[in-house]
Amino acid sequence: MTQHFESLSRIKCQALHAKVMSAEQAAELIPSGATVGMSGFTGSGYPKQIPSALAKRIREAHDNGKAFKINVWTGASTAPELDGALAEADGINMRLPYQSDPTCRNKINTGQMHYMDIHLSHVAQYAWFGFLGKLNIAVIEVAGIREDGSLIPAASVGNNKTWIDQADKVIIEVNYALSEKLEGMHDIYYGTALPPHRKPVLINEPDDRIGSPYYQCPQEKIIGIVVETYDRDRVNHFSEPDEVAKKIASHILNFLKEEVRKGILPPNLLPLQSGVGDVSNAVISGLQHGEFDNLTAYTEVIQDGMLGLIKSGKLKMVSATSLSLSPDGVDELNENIDFYRERIILRTQEISNHPEVIRRLGTIAINGMIECDIYGNVNSTHIMGSGIMNGIGGSGDFARNSFISFFVRPSIAKNGDISAIVPMVSHVDHTEHDVQIIVTEQGLADLRGLSPRQRAEKIIENCAHPDYKEALWDYFHRAQQSGAQHTPHILSEALSWHDRYLKTGTMKK
Amino acid sequence: MTQHFESLSRIKCQALHAKVMSAEQAAELIPSGATVGMSGFTGSGYPKQIPSALAKRIREAHDNGKAFKINVWTGASTAPELDGALAEADGINMRLPYQSDPTCRNKINTGQMHYMDIHLSHVAQYAWFGFLGKLNIAVIEVAGIREDGSLIPAASVGNNKTWIDQADKVIIEVNYALSEKLEGMHDIYYGTALPPHRKPVLINEPDDRIGSPYYQCPQEKIIGIVVETYDRDRVNHFSEPDEVAKKIASHILNFLKEEVRKGILPPNLLPLQSGVGDVSNAVISGLQHGEFDNLTAYTEVIQDGMLGLIKSGKLKMVSATSLSLSPDGVDELNENIDFYRERIILRTQEISNHPEVIRRLGTIAINGMIECDIYGNVNSTHIMGSGIMNGIGGSGDFARNSFISFFVRPSIAKNGDISAIVPMVSHVDHTEHDVQIIVTEQGLADLRGLSPRQRAEKIIENCAHPDYKEALWDYFHRAQQSGAQHTPHILSEALSWHDRYLKTGTMKK
């Protein structure tokens, strides 16, 4: 690892120059057993040098027969340099609240790591309440340090404000690859309090600003500053959505048009929330070429597609907690930063995902799922009931509190060996009480106002893949001839599709 | 049915006298196929004469070979005179959002009635949004009608404001058995709006008033007024909690004491929310004799025990949506109504259960459950996966948004043939992301900050009944030798305890 002392130009606070050190030196400040709050949200704004240096240190300790693990808290997912490196080194004891790294997932699913999967709106307050134990060290990427010692946030905010406040000690990574002109884009709310002293969060429109552009951090808490001169966030290039994603998006967009026609939604819709991935990209692409104008978004993540929507004038403004942009997206942002800064607000995660604000604004939520059952229960996190995929993220915050909420995915996976619609889900993240609209490429099931049996008819008929439709009808009809009829199930068979997949490699008989 | 025209003294608005009629005449105004929004919340404030008259009319129609069903929406549960009578007559097509009537339950579970089980905070807004279809008629019990035509609410508020606003036509039952001095106790909030026009709900303390004491209803919407002269709400006598309930309560109270000692909770705790039933009564009784002072409550229902807590000065004030009092409780209230009116606020259900307010106040939630699994997923509604018991009620609103939340129940049922702790719940109402503390008479499992495997160890060790502990450990250990290890399950066995109960009458092998 090279040390980067080339320039202290972004550390305007002279008193802090003495704390500049190498990533290796900073990693030395993190002891085994520490609980470390790191920056990072959907592959953006994570520290890029200290985690790798720490992973190296952990491997060396293990090679010398010494135990060395830490607990890692973040905003959401990070990147191979953080989750991947630390998991690979067997350096993580407990990880929360969200991850999507293959190595990390593998360590969790082989029982070598603990993982607590938390609603993103709960994380910061659980730390404030003392529910998660003591936070020892915060490791936070920033775009710069101002003369008064306040910190200019990087491309994601996540839980950084909370980690800085709650940790005993703070280590900063200053990223020189970020545009200095990000300054002013962020809205860091310092009005939170513990009950019984809480007050309303006064956001009535997605573009209301209620905070400051900077993190506050007492200088005495800062124990190290590492200068990054080149590392960019590692986000994949934006890929064109495939035909299946386009079909799902078109079902959603047609439904929204119909709701506008009925007067249920206003002509410019309501603030959009959209998860990450192919279907979201397809929806955004559909909006780009569609009839809706003057849109807004109150969401977690801004991806490349949203920059396009902003540029075309379709999308007036976006509130989020993370800029998760491809290299091309970063270039586009940097080249037009003054334009985008007027139209983008990055907030702390407890505000971007706050039930109070989401319900008040009445967002339109579009989130992916792994599977849903015929009665409308949704599994967003588990593969075949036992293995974690990524985590619930903010989908629960938005699904329950939005004006209207969609759960989406292709009707089959693994070349047709897995059906996304099953008799009973193998894990529940969103209950029947929280699920309104299910969409696959086959069609859309509007579950509002329906009983479980009525929901089953809509879901099987509209959303199931033809290869599995008959078997689902068969289960549903036979279940109606056995036992109680509110949510008819045959318990000895309810999870047999998953069990068959585990044993034979396909859900098909 | 006798007609009660004895007195119009509580109908101060002269112009409405012409609309007074018998319950039978009022029932004639409700046609088959109508969707009817009725008052009523936990056996309190429901119309007492029209539903029975309507049930009679429905039976007569059926006897004559004519179809006659209506859809019934309420605040929550009602009483035999409403749910029981209409279900017995096979008069209900769709029921929402909550019921607890044996006949009603039976009709749902035999497939003769549809039931949609909704978070109580969602109901009113779904009606405003148009998600549930058109509401034709509201049938609302009140304590009186003022000169200007405004309505004095009865012993529960529930969704009455919404039903009156949304229905095309309104029928009123004026209950002369209620104290006229209830006037002024209610806080009916008219500041709600549809997105994008919503504003913060400005409740910062449980005793903040933000509304009016009366319902507003255009006189031309009122098509009938029925005078009740004698009918009281049918609420059972308060019974002394049994030993099991007392043990559960003592685990909760000891835990709260410890949280105060650690500085996590303030000495006067935070506003209490408590479901209905034996354990709640035991907790209230424990508080009556315990060390906590200056308590407040922000809850759904006020039962007899809370009056005692108010009287003793332990409880400063209660906000709820319903007074569910036994005849003795009603007498106590009426005899000291001026005292209680200063300390009780009854709100609309969308405010008593509002996520925004619950999260801001940071309530302490205590709710019953049917079963929970070793990983902390809770089933509050379904018997053996298929049959409805009552409904989710407000437990989801409070569990997810409270400062801290308990799910409680005895560790066994049916003389030990059912274990409340199972390998996998047969239905999920509260996911692993929403469950913090599990309590049975055996002990308390604090799940905060734990991974699924860590939760399993706590739940089995602390909460399971000795008769089932070994079998739970056995399942958990064997599941850890098969498949993915985040949430270890053996899918072919996960629901076998329920299946065995259905087939053999016991979960025991």
PDB file of N, CA, C and O in Angstrom, chain B residues 402-427:
ATOM      1  N   SER B 402     -42.721   1.377  17.971  1.00  0.00           N
ATOM      2  CA  SER B 402     -42.477   1.707  19.374  1.00  0.00           C
ATOM      3  C   SER B 402     -40.992   1.827  19.686  1.00  0.00           C
ATOM      4  O   SER B 402     -40.141   1.346  18.931  1.00  0.00           O
ATOM      5  N   PHE B 403     -40.696   2.419  20.820  1.00  0.00           N
ATOM      6  CA  PHE B 403     -39.326   2.420  21.337  1.00  0.00           C
ATOM      7  C   PHE B 403     -38.906   0.993  21.627  1.00  0.00           C
ATOM      8  O   PHE B 403     -37.841   0.539  21.221  1.00  0.00           O
ATOM      9  N   ILE B 404     -39.766   0.296  22.344  1.00  0.00           N
ATOM     10  CA  ILE B 404     -39.468  -1.104  22.642  1.00  0.00           C
ATOM     11  C   ILE B 404     -40.780  -1.876  22.619  1.00  0.00           C
ATOM     12  O   ILE B 404     -41.827  -1.343  22.951  1.00  0.00           O
ATOM     13  N   SER B 405     -40.701  -3.139  22.208  1.00  0.00           N
ATOM     14  CA  SER B 405     -41.927  -3.893  21.988  1.00  0.00           C
ATOM     15  C   SER B 405     -41.804  -5.328  22.493  1.00  0.00           C
ATOM     16  O   SER B 405     -40.806  -5.994  22.248  1.00  0.00           O
ATOM     17  N   PHE B 406     -42.832  -5.760  23.210  1.00  0.00           N
ATOM     18  CA  PHE B 406     -42.903  -7.116  23.773  1.00  0.00           C
ATOM     19  C   PHE B 406     -43.993  -7.913  23.059  1.00  0.00           C
ATOM     20  O   PHE B 406     -45.088  -7.388  22.830  1.00  0.00           O
ATOM     21  N   PHE B 407     -43.719  -9.198  22.788  1.00  0.00           N
ATOM     22  CA  PHE B 407     -44.779 -10.133  22.421  1.00  0.00           C
ATOM     23  C   PHE B 407     -44.853 -11.204  23.507  1.00  0.00           C
ATOM     24  O   PHE B 407     -43.826 -11.786  23.868  1.00  0.00           O
ATOM     25  N   VAL B 408     -46.043 -11.446  23.988  1.00  0.00           N
ATOM     26  CA  VAL B 408     -46.208 -12.246  25.202  1.00  0.00           C
ATOM     27  C   VAL B 408     -47.271 -13.325  25.031  1.00  0.00           C
ATOM     28  O   VAL B 408     -48.223 -13.151  24.271  1.00  0.00           O
ATOM     29  N   ARG B 409     -47.099 -14.416  25.745  1.00  0.00           N
ATOM     30  CA  ARG B 409     -48.157 -15.421  25.914  1.00  0.00           C
ATOM     31  C   ARG B 409     -47.602 -16.568  26.762  1.00  0.00           C
ATOM     32  O   ARG B 409     -46.402 -16.740  26.899  1.00  0.00           O
ATOM     33  N   PRO B 410     -48.513 -17.371  27.329  1.00  0.00           N
ATOM     34  CA  PRO B 410     -48.068 -18.571  28.045  1.00  0.00           C
ATOM     35  C   PRO B 410     -47.342 -19.518  27.092  1.00  0.00           C
ATOM     36  O   PRO B 410     -47.669 -19.571  25.909  1.00  0.00           O
ATOM     37  N   SER B 411     -46.387 -20.282  27.613  1.00  0.00           N
ATOM     38  CA  SER B 411     -45.545 -21.101  26.746  1.00  0.00           C
ATOM     39  C   SER B 411     -46.267 -22.317  26.170  1.00  0.00           C
ATOM     40  O   SER B 411     -45.788 -22.917  25.213  1.00  0.00           O
ATOM     41  N   ILE B 412     -47.384 -22.697  26.770  1.00  0.00           N
ATOM     42  CA  ILE B 412     -48.165 -23.809  26.216  1.00  0.00           C
ATOM     43  C   ILE B 412     -49.656 -23.454  26.219  1.00  0.00           C
ATOM     44  O   ILE B 412     -50.083 -22.532  26.915  1.00  0.00           O
ATOM     45  N   ALA B 413     -50.411 -24.212  25.432  1.00  0.00           N
ATOM     46  CA  ALA B 413     -51.872 -24.059  25.400  1.00  0.00           C
ATOM     47  C   ALA B 413     -52.490 -25.441  25.277  1.00  0.00           C
ATOM     48  O   ALA B 413     -51.770 -26.434  25.092  1.00  0.00           O
ATOM     49  N   LYS B 414     -53.804 -25.512  25.372  1.00  0.00           N
ATOM     50  CA  LYS B 414     -54.550 -26.773  25.232  1.00  0.00           C
ATOM     51  C   LYS B 414     -53.945 -27.873  26.114  1.00  0.00           C
ATOM     52  O   LYS B 414     -53.558 -28.933  25.604  1.00  0.00           O
ATOM     53  N   ASN B 415     -53.835 -27.571  27.367  1.00  0.00           N
ATOM     54  CA  ASN B 415     -53.296 -28.547  28.330  1.00  0.00           C
ATOM     55  C   ASN B 415     -51.925 -29.083  27.958  1.00  0.00           C
ATOM     56  O   ASN B 415     -51.592 -30.230  28.237  1.00  0.00           O
ATOM     57  N   GLY B 416     -51.159 -28.246  27.276  1.00  0.00           N
ATOM     58  CA  GLY B 416     -49.797 -28.672  26.946  1.00  0.00           C
ATOM     59  C   GLY B 416     -49.659 -29.308  25.580  1.00  0.00           C
ATOM     60  O   GLY B 416     -48.558 -29.649  25.156  1.00  0.00           O
ATOM     61  N   ASP B 417     -50.768 -29.450  24.845  1.00  0.00           N
ATOM     62  CA  ASP B 417     -50.665 -30.070  23.520  1.00  0.00           C
ATOM     63  C   ASP B 417     -50.156 -29.109  22.445  1.00  0.00           C
ATOM     64  O   ASP B 417     -49.801 -29.532  21.350  1.00  0.00           O
ATOM     65  N   ILE B 418     -50.164 -27.839  22.776  1.00  0.00           N
ATOM     66  CA  ILE B 418     -49.628 -26.838  21.844  1.00  0.00           C
ATOM     67  C   ILE B 418     -48.480 -26.109  22.528  1.00  0.00           C
ATOM     68  O   ILE B 418     -48.600 -25.672  23.671  1.00  0.00           O
ATOM     69  N   SER B 419     -47.356 -25.990  21.815  1.00  0.00           N
ATOM     70  CA  SER B 419     -46.254 -25.157  22.294  1.00  0.00           C
ATOM     71  C   SER B 419     -46.335 -23.803  21.607  1.00  0.00           C
ATOM     72  O   SER B 419     -46.558 -23.725  20.392  1.00  0.00           O
ATOM     73  N   ALA B 420     -46.164 -22.753  22.393  1.00  0.00           N
ATOM     74  CA  ALA B 420     -46.171 -21.403  21.809  1.00  0.00           C
ATOM     75  C   ALA B 420     -44.875 -21.112  21.081  1.00  0.00           C
ATOM     76  O   ALA B 420     -44.815 -20.200  20.265  1.00  0.00           O
ATOM     77  N   ILE B 421     -43.835 -21.864  21.384  1.00  0.00           N
ATOM     78  CA  ILE B 421     -42.556 -21.724  20.673  1.00  0.00           C
ATOM     79  C   ILE B 421     -42.422 -22.917  19.729  1.00  0.00           C
ATOM     80  O   ILE B 421     -42.483 -24.068  20.182  1.00  0.00           O
ATOM     81  N   VAL B 422     -42.278 -22.645  18.442  1.00  0.00           N
ATOM     82  CA  VAL B 422     -42.265 -23.706  17.436  1.00  0.00           C
ATOM     83  C   VAL B 422     -41.045 -23.533  16.528  1.00  0.00           C
ATOM     84  O   VAL B 422     -40.433 -22.469  16.495  1.00  0.00           O
ATOM     85  N   PRO B 423     -40.697 -24.595  15.773  1.00  0.00           N
ATOM     86  CA  PRO B 423     -39.554 -24.459  14.854  1.00  0.00           C
ATOM     87  C   PRO B 423     -39.771 -23.343  13.830  1.00  0.00           C
ATOM     88  O   PRO B 423     -38.896 -22.523  13.589  1.00  0.00           O
ATOM     89  N   MET B 424     -40.952 -23.338  13.228  1.00  0.00           N
ATOM     90  CA  MET B 424     -41.286 -22.271  12.265  1.00  0.00           C
ATOM     91  C   MET B 424     -42.748 -21.914  12.483  1.00  0.00           C
ATOM     92  O   MET B 424     -43.584 -22.817  12.585  1.00  0.00           O
ATOM     93  N   VAL B 425     -43.067 -20.653  12.563  1.00  0.00           N
ATOM     94  CA  VAL B 425     -44.475 -20.278  12.729  1.00  0.00           C
ATOM     95  C   VAL B 425     -45.248 -20.629  11.463  1.00  0.00           C
ATOM     96  O   VAL B 425     -44.709 -20.607  10.358  1.00  0.00           O
ATOM     97  N   SER B 426     -46.530 -20.937  11.661  1.00  0.00           N
ATOM     98  CA  SER B 426     -47.368 -21.364  10.546  1.00  0.00           C
ATOM     99  C   SER B 426     -47.936 -20.171   9.781  1.00  0.00           C
ATOM    100  O   SER B 426     -48.579 -20.330   8.738  1.00  0.00           O
ATOM    101  N   HIS B 427     -47.710 -18.974  10.284  1.00  0.00           N
ATOM    102  CA  HIS B 427     -48.133 -17.733   9.624  1.00  0.00           C
ATOM    103  C   HIS B 427     -47.306 -16.624  10.252  1.00  0.00           C
ATOM    104  O   HIS B 427     -47.011 -16.685  11.439  1.00  0.00           O
TER     105      HIS B 427
END
